[in-house]
Amino acid sequence: MRVISGNKRGLKLQTPTGDGTRPTEDRVKENIFNILGQMFYDSKVIDLFSGTGQIGIEFLSRGAEKVIFVEREKNVLKVLKENLAKSSYKAKILEKDVLVALDSIDGRFDYIYMDPPYDDEVLYYKVAEKIYNLNLLEEDGVLVVEERTESQHDFSEYFEPIKNKKYGSTTIQFWRRR
């Protein structure tokens, strides 16, 4: 796992041991950023279910002004903090449940990336609804959702679909605020 582009291009990131996390494959991450664009100067990002932090670090490497990482698993938090230290980025980490963390976030964001545990179908909807109700996305902000291909979620009650890309067993959906 590595940073693909930007000022930390090529930096190798740590991954936790065990099968408790599912880091986004480099090819999928590269395609996500090809769709979103290459540079994110002055953008504000929330990386939900951050895991190793690779998505948020990629945003920072490409010029994001601010990334808030949200992760609650202690063993994964250790790796996230190591990766941030290795990349020399300063960022806010909320070490709590995503639904609780969202209530403590102020402001609006250009990008929100969410990659919940694939098996928690209800959590996807709870998080999307909370993002919508708290008005966390900028007017032209994008919600990026990583999910299992056979379990695609429909957030059209809250957001307008932009794009849907399948990469084998992983699907990435892009949504814009209504």
mmCIF file with all atom_site columns, N, CA, C and O in Angstrom, residues 44-78:
data_model
loop_
_atom_site.group_PDB
_atom_site.id
_atom_site.type_symbol
_atom_site.label_atom_id
_atom_site.label_alt_id
_atom_site.label_comp_id
_atom_site.label_asym_id
_atom_site.label_entity_id
_atom_site.label_seq_id
_atom_site.pdbx_PDB_ins_code
_atom_site.Cartn_x
_atom_site.Cartn_y
_atom_site.Cartn_z
_atom_site.occupancy
_atom_site.B_iso_or_equiv
_atom_site.pdbx_formal_charge
_atom_site.auth_seq_id
_atom_site.auth_comp_id
_atom_site.auth_asym_id
_atom_site.auth_atom_id
_atom_site.pdbx_PDB_model_num
ATOM 1   N N  . LYS A 1 44 ? -11.494 20.354 2.046  1.00 0.00 ? 44 LYS A N  1
ATOM 2   C CA . LYS A 1 44 ? -11.704 19.815 3.383  1.00 0.00 ? 44 LYS A CA 1
ATOM 3   C C  . LYS A 1 44 ? -12.355 18.449 3.214  1.00 0.00 ? 44 LYS A C  1
ATOM 4   O O  . LYS A 1 44 ? -13.311 18.301 2.452  1.00 0.00 ? 44 LYS A O  1
ATOM 5   N N  . VAL A 1 45 ? -11.824 17.463 3.968  1.00 0.00 ? 45 VAL A N  1
ATOM 6   C CA . VAL A 1 45 ? -12.197 16.068 3.756  1.00 0.00 ? 45 VAL A CA 1
ATOM 7   C C  . VAL A 1 45 ? -12.472 15.391 5.096  1.00 0.00 ? 45 VAL A C  1
ATOM 8   O O  . VAL A 1 45 ? -11.777 15.663 6.083  1.00 0.00 ? 45 VAL A O  1
ATOM 9   N N  . ILE A 1 46 ? -13.444 14.502 5.107  1.00 0.00 ? 46 ILE A N  1
ATOM 10  C CA . ILE A 1 46 ? -13.638 13.589 6.235  1.00 0.00 ? 46 ILE A CA 1
ATOM 11  C C  . ILE A 1 46 ? -13.414 12.179 5.706  1.00 0.00 ? 46 ILE A C  1
ATOM 12  O O  . ILE A 1 46 ? -14.009 11.784 4.707  1.00 0.00 ? 46 ILE A O  1
ATOM 13  N N  . ASP A 1 47 ? -12.562 11.426 6.380  1.00 0.00 ? 47 ASP A N  1
ATOM 14  C CA . ASP A 1 47 ? -12.286 10.036 6.043  1.00 0.00 ? 47 ASP A CA 1
ATOM 15  C C  . ASP A 1 47 ? -12.906 9.168  7.145  1.00 0.00 ? 47 ASP A C  1
ATOM 16  O O  . ASP A 1 47 ? -12.330 9.000  8.214  1.00 0.00 ? 47 ASP A O  1
ATOM 17  N N  . LEU A 1 48 ? -14.121 8.659  6.879  1.00 0.00 ? 48 LEU A N  1
ATOM 18  C CA . LEU A 1 48 ? -14.849 7.855  7.849  1.00 0.00 ? 48 LEU A CA 1
ATOM 19  C C  . LEU A 1 48 ? -14.425 6.396  7.764  1.00 0.00 ? 48 LEU A C  1
ATOM 20  O O  . LEU A 1 48 ? -14.211 5.876  6.678  1.00 0.00 ? 48 LEU A O  1
ATOM 21  N N  . PHE A 1 49 ? -14.335 5.737  8.917  1.00 0.00 ? 49 PHE A N  1
ATOM 22  C CA . PHE A 1 49 ? -13.863 4.357  8.985  1.00 0.00 ? 49 PHE A CA 1
ATOM 23  C C  . PHE A 1 49 ? -12.470 4.321  8.360  1.00 0.00 ? 49 PHE A C  1
ATOM 24  O O  . PHE A 1 49 ? -12.191 3.551  7.453  1.00 0.00 ? 49 PHE A O  1
ATOM 25  N N  . SER A 1 50 ? -11.609 5.194  8.834  1.00 0.00 ? 50 SER A N  1
ATOM 26  C CA . SER A 1 50 ? -10.314 5.502  8.201  1.00 0.00 ? 50 SER A CA 1
ATOM 27  C C  . SER A 1 50 ? -9.378  4.327  8.036  1.00 0.00 ? 50 SER A C  1
ATOM 28  O O  . SER A 1 50 ? -8.565  4.324  7.125  1.00 0.00 ? 50 SER A O  1
ATOM 29  N N  . GLY A 1 51 ? -9.443  3.381  8.943  1.00 0.00 ? 51 GLY A N  1
ATOM 30  C CA . GLY A 1 51 ? -8.495  2.273  8.862  1.00 0.00 ? 51 GLY A CA 1
ATOM 31  C C  . GLY A 1 51 ? -7.074  2.784  8.929  1.00 0.00 ? 51 GLY A C  1
ATOM 32  O O  . GLY A 1 51 ? -6.703  3.525  9.838  1.00 0.00 ? 51 GLY A O  1
ATOM 33  N N  . THR A 1 52 ? -6.278  2.459  7.943  1.00 0.00 ? 52 THR A N  1
ATOM 34  C CA . THR A 1 52 ? -4.862  2.836  7.907  1.00 0.00 ? 52 THR A CA 1
ATOM 35  C C  . THR A 1 52 ? -4.652  4.316  7.603  1.00 0.00 ? 52 THR A C  1
ATOM 36  O O  . THR A 1 52 ? -3.555  4.826  7.731  1.00 0.00 ? 52 THR A O  1
ATOM 37  N N  . GLY A 1 53 ? -5.706  4.985  7.146  1.00 0.00 ? 53 GLY A N  1
ATOM 38  C CA . GLY A 1 53 ? -5.606  6.401  6.803  1.00 0.00 ? 53 GLY A CA 1
ATOM 39  C C  . GLY A 1 53 ? -5.170  6.660  5.376  1.00 0.00 ? 53 GLY A C  1
ATOM 40  O O  . GLY A 1 53 ? -4.986  7.807  4.982  1.00 0.00 ? 53 GLY A O  1
ATOM 41  N N  . GLN A 1 54 ? -5.044  5.616  4.589  1.00 0.00 ? 54 GLN A N  1
ATOM 42  C CA . GLN A 1 54 ? -4.490  5.786  3.243  1.00 0.00 ? 54 GLN A CA 1
ATOM 43  C C  . GLN A 1 54 ? -5.308  6.723  2.361  1.00 0.00 ? 54 GLN A C  1
ATOM 44  O O  . GLN A 1 54 ? -4.734  7.478  1.571  1.00 0.00 ? 54 GLN A O  1
ATOM 45  N N  . ILE A 1 55 ? -6.627  6.734  2.495  1.00 0.00 ? 55 ILE A N  1
ATOM 46  C CA . ILE A 1 55 ? -7.442  7.618  1.648  1.00 0.00 ? 55 ILE A CA 1
ATOM 47  C C  . ILE A 1 55 ? -7.230  9.073  2.054  1.00 0.00 ? 55 ILE A C  1
ATOM 48  O O  . ILE A 1 55 ? -6.966  9.937  1.214  1.00 0.00 ? 55 ILE A O  1
ATOM 49  N N  . GLY A 1 56 ? -7.324  9.362  3.333  1.00 0.00 ? 56 GLY A N  1
ATOM 50  C CA . GLY A 1 56 ? -7.106  10.729 3.807  1.00 0.00 ? 56 GLY A CA 1
ATOM 51  C C  . GLY A 1 56 ? -5.707  11.225 3.523  1.00 0.00 ? 56 GLY A C  1
ATOM 52  O O  . GLY A 1 56 ? -5.502  12.387 3.159  1.00 0.00 ? 56 GLY A O  1
ATOM 53  N N  . ILE A 1 57 ? -4.717  10.349 3.673  1.00 0.00 ? 57 ILE A N  1
ATOM 54  C CA . ILE A 1 57 ? -3.327  10.720 3.376  1.00 0.00 ? 57 ILE A CA 1
ATOM 55  C C  . ILE A 1 57 ? -3.162  11.015 1.892  1.00 0.00 ? 57 ILE A C  1
ATOM 56  O O  . ILE A 1 57 ? -2.451  11.939 1.506  1.00 0.00 ? 57 ILE A O  1
ATOM 57  N N  . GLU A 1 58 ? -3.850  10.270 1.053  1.00 0.00 ? 58 GLU A N  1
ATOM 58  C CA . GLU A 1 58 ? -3.814  10.535 -0.394 1.00 0.00 ? 58 GLU A CA 1
ATOM 59  C C  . GLU A 1 58 ? -4.379  11.927 -0.688 1.00 0.00 ? 58 GLU A C  1
ATOM 60  O O  . GLU A 1 58 ? -3.817  12.673 -1.487 1.00 0.00 ? 58 GLU A O  1
ATOM 61  N N  . PHE A 1 59 ? -5.487  12.278 -0.038 1.00 0.00 ? 59 PHE A N  1
ATOM 62  C CA . PHE A 1 59 ? -6.042  13.628 -0.203 1.00 0.00 ? 59 PHE A CA 1
ATOM 63  C C  . PHE A 1 59 ? -5.023  14.679 0.242  1.00 0.00 ? 59 PHE A C  1
ATOM 64  O O  . PHE A 1 59 ? -4.822  15.687 -0.441 1.00 0.00 ? 59 PHE A O  1
ATOM 65  N N  . LEU A 1 60 ? -4.391  14.475 1.384  1.00 0.00 ? 60 LEU A N  1
ATOM 66  C CA . LEU A 1 60 ? -3.394  15.431 1.889  1.00 0.00 ? 60 LEU A CA 1
ATOM 67  C C  . LEU A 1 60 ? -2.217  15.550 0.931  1.00 0.00 ? 60 LEU A C  1
ATOM 68  O O  . LEU A 1 60 ? -1.731  16.650 0.661  1.00 0.00 ? 60 LEU A O  1
ATOM 69  N N  . SER A 1 61 ? -1.760  14.431 0.401  1.00 0.00 ? 61 SER A N  1
ATOM 70  C CA . SER A 1 61 ? -0.643  14.432 -0.534 1.00 0.00 ? 61 SER A CA 1
ATOM 71  C C  . SER A 1 61 ? -0.967  15.232 -1.791 1.00 0.00 ? 61 SER A C  1
ATOM 72  O O  . SER A 1 61 ? -0.090  15.837 -2.403 1.00 0.00 ? 61 SER A O  1
ATOM 73  N N  . ARG A 1 62 ? -2.246  15.269 -2.143 1.00 0.00 ? 62 ARG A N  1
ATOM 74  C CA . ARG A 1 62 ? -2.694  15.978 -3.347 1.00 0.00 ? 62 ARG A CA 1
ATOM 75  C C  . ARG A 1 62 ? -3.154  17.407 -3.046 1.00 0.00 ? 62 ARG A C  1
ATOM 76  O O  . ARG A 1 62 ? -3.747  18.048 -3.893 1.00 0.00 ? 62 ARG A O  1
ATOM 77  N N  . GLY A 1 63 ? -2.880  17.885 -1.822 1.00 0.00 ? 63 GLY A N  1
ATOM 78  C CA . GLY A 1 63 ? -3.107  19.291 -1.521 1.00 0.00 ? 63 GLY A CA 1
ATOM 79  C C  . GLY A 1 63 ? -4.280  19.631 -0.632 1.00 0.00 ? 63 GLY A C  1
ATOM 80  O O  . GLY A 1 63 ? -4.554  20.815 -0.426 1.00 0.00 ? 63 GLY A O  1
ATOM 81  N N  . ALA A 1 64 ? -4.991  18.650 -0.100 1.00 0.00 ? 64 ALA A N  1
ATOM 82  C CA . ALA A 1 64 ? -6.117  18.967 0.783  1.00 0.00 ? 64 ALA A CA 1
ATOM 83  C C  . ALA A 1 64 ? -5.632  19.799 1.963  1.00 0.00 ? 64 ALA A C  1
ATOM 84  O O  . ALA A 1 64 ? -4.559  19.564 2.515  1.00 0.00 ? 64 ALA A O  1
ATOM 85  N N  . GLU A 1 65 ? -6.428  20.778 2.323  1.00 0.00 ? 65 GLU A N  1
ATOM 86  C CA . GLU A 1 65 ? -6.094  21.666 3.442  1.00 0.00 ? 65 GLU A CA 1
ATOM 87  C C  . GLU A 1 65 ? -6.304  20.977 4.779  1.00 0.00 ? 65 GLU A C  1
ATOM 88  O O  . GLU A 1 65 ? -5.535  21.157 5.718  1.00 0.00 ? 65 GLU A O  1
ATOM 89  N N  . LYS A 1 66 ? -7.367  20.154 4.868  1.00 0.00 ? 66 LYS A N  1
ATOM 90  C CA . LYS A 1 66 ? -7.761  19.586 6.153  1.00 0.00 ? 66 LYS A CA 1
ATOM 91  C C  . LYS A 1 66 ? -8.397  18.224 5.918  1.00 0.00 ? 66 LYS A C  1
ATOM 92  O O  . LYS A 1 66 ? -9.256  18.078 5.049  1.00 0.00 ? 66 LYS A O  1
ATOM 93  N N  . VAL A 1 67 ? -7.973  17.241 6.719  1.00 0.00 ? 67 VAL A N  1
ATOM 94  C CA . VAL A 1 67 ? -8.618  15.936 6.712  1.00 0.00 ? 67 VAL A CA 1
ATOM 95  C C  . VAL A 1 67 ? -8.902  15.555 8.159  1.00 0.00 ? 67 VAL A C  1
ATOM 96  O O  . VAL A 1 67 ? -8.021  15.657 9.013  1.00 0.00 ? 67 VAL A O  1
ATOM 97  N N  . ILE A 1 68 ? -10.126 15.132 8.405  1.00 0.00 ? 68 ILE A N  1
ATOM 98  C CA . ILE A 1 68 ? -10.487 14.574 9.707  1.00 0.00 ? 68 ILE A CA 1
ATOM 99  C C  . ILE A 1 68 ? -10.630 13.076 9.516  1.00 0.00 ? 68 ILE A C  1
ATOM 100 O O  . ILE A 1 68 ? -11.392 12.612 8.660  1.00 0.00 ? 68 ILE A O  1
ATOM 101 N N  . PHE A 1 69 ? -9.872  12.331 10.310 1.00 0.00 ? 69 PHE A N  1
ATOM 102 C CA . PHE A 1 69 ? -9.911  10.872 10.266 1.00 0.00 ? 69 PHE A CA 1
ATOM 103 C C  . PHE A 1 69 ? -10.815 10.391 11.405 1.00 0.00 ? 69 PHE A C  1
ATOM 104 O O  . PHE A 1 69 ? -10.708 10.877 12.526 1.00 0.00 ? 69 PHE A O  1
ATOM 105 N N  . VAL A 1 70 ? -11.682 9.419  11.117 1.00 0.00 ? 70 VAL A N  1
ATOM 106 C CA . VAL A 1 70 ? -12.548 8.847  12.146 1.00 0.00 ? 70 VAL A CA 1
ATOM 107 C C  . VAL A 1 70 ? -12.338 7.342  12.163 1.00 0.00 ? 70 VAL A C  1
ATOM 108 O O  . VAL A 1 70 ? -12.584 6.656  11.160 1.00 0.00 ? 70 VAL A O  1
ATOM 109 N N  . GLU A 1 71 ? -11.860 6.847  13.293 1.00 0.00 ? 71 GLU A N  1
ATOM 110 C CA . GLU A 1 71 ? -11.581 5.417  13.458 1.00 0.00 ? 71 GLU A CA 1
ATOM 111 C C  . GLU A 1 71 ? -11.682 5.098  14.944 1.00 0.00 ? 71 GLU A C  1
ATOM 112 O O  . GLU A 1 71 ? -11.208 5.868  15.770 1.00 0.00 ? 71 GLU A O  1
ATOM 113 N N  . ARG A 1 72 ? -12.265 3.961  15.277 1.00 0.00 ? 72 ARG A N  1
ATOM 114 C CA . ARG A 1 72 ? -12.411 3.612  16.689 1.00 0.00 ? 72 ARG A CA 1
ATOM 115 C C  . ARG A 1 72 ? -11.624 2.382  17.130 1.00 0.00 ? 72 ARG A C  1
ATOM 116 O O  . ARG A 1 72 ? -11.418 2.182  18.313 1.00 0.00 ? 72 ARG A O  1
ATOM 117 N N  . GLU A 1 73 ? -11.196 1.551  16.197 1.00 0.00 ? 73 GLU A N  1
ATOM 118 C CA . GLU A 1 73 ? -10.495 0.315  16.544 1.00 0.00 ? 73 GLU A CA 1
ATOM 119 C C  . GLU A 1 73 ? -9.066  0.613  16.994 1.00 0.00 ? 73 GLU A C  1
ATOM 120 O O  . GLU A 1 73 ? -8.276  1.164  16.238 1.00 0.00 ? 73 GLU A O  1
ATOM 121 N N  . LYS A 1 74 ? -8.740  0.234  18.221 1.00 0.00 ? 74 LYS A N  1
ATOM 122 C CA . LYS A 1 74 ? -7.446  0.592  18.833 1.00 0.00 ? 74 LYS A CA 1
ATOM 123 C C  . LYS A 1 74 ? -6.244  0.093  18.037 1.00 0.00 ? 74 LYS A C  1
ATOM 124 O O  . LYS A 1 74 ? -5.295  0.839  17.816 1.00 0.00 ? 74 LYS A O  1
ATOM 125 N N  . ASN A 1 75 ? -6.265  -1.171 17.603 1.00 0.00 ? 75 ASN A N  1
ATOM 126 C CA . ASN A 1 75 ? -5.107  -1.698 16.868 1.00 0.00 ? 75 ASN A CA 1
ATOM 127 C C  . ASN A 1 75 ? -4.919  -0.995 15.522 1.00 0.00 ? 75 ASN A C  1
ATOM 128 O O  . ASN A 1 75 ? -3.810  -0.793 15.055 1.00 0.00 ? 75 ASN A O  1
ATOM 129 N N  . VAL A 1 76 ? -6.013  -0.571 14.910 1.00 0.00 ? 76 VAL A N  1
ATOM 130 C CA . VAL A 1 76 ? -5.943  0.122  13.628 1.00 0.00 ? 76 VAL A CA 1
ATOM 131 C C  . VAL A 1 76 ? -5.532  1.580  13.842 1.00 0.00 ? 76 VAL A C  1
ATOM 132 O O  . VAL A 1 76 ? -4.788  2.145  13.040 1.00 0.00 ? 76 VAL A O  1
ATOM 133 N N  . LEU A 1 77 ? -5.990  2.186  14.938 1.00 0.00 ? 77 LEU A N  1
ATOM 134 C CA . LEU A 1 77 ? -5.602  3.566  15.265 1.00 0.00 ? 77 LEU A CA 1
ATOM 135 C C  . LEU A 1 77 ? -4.090  3.698  15.380 1.00 0.00 ? 77 LEU A C  1
ATOM 136 O O  . LEU A 1 77 ? -3.514  4.694  14.949 1.00 0.00 ? 77 LEU A O  1
ATOM 137 N N  . LYS A 1 78 ? -3.464  2.685  15.941 1.00 0.00 ? 78 LYS A N  1
ATOM 138 C CA . LYS A 1 78 ? -2.003  2.700  16.076 1.00 0.00 ? 78 LYS A CA 1
ATOM 139 C C  . LYS A 1 78 ? -1.344  2.805  14.700 1.00 0.00 ? 78 LYS A C  1
ATOM 140 O O  . LYS A 1 78 ? -0.435  3.613  14.491 1.00 0.00 ? 78 LYS A O  1
#
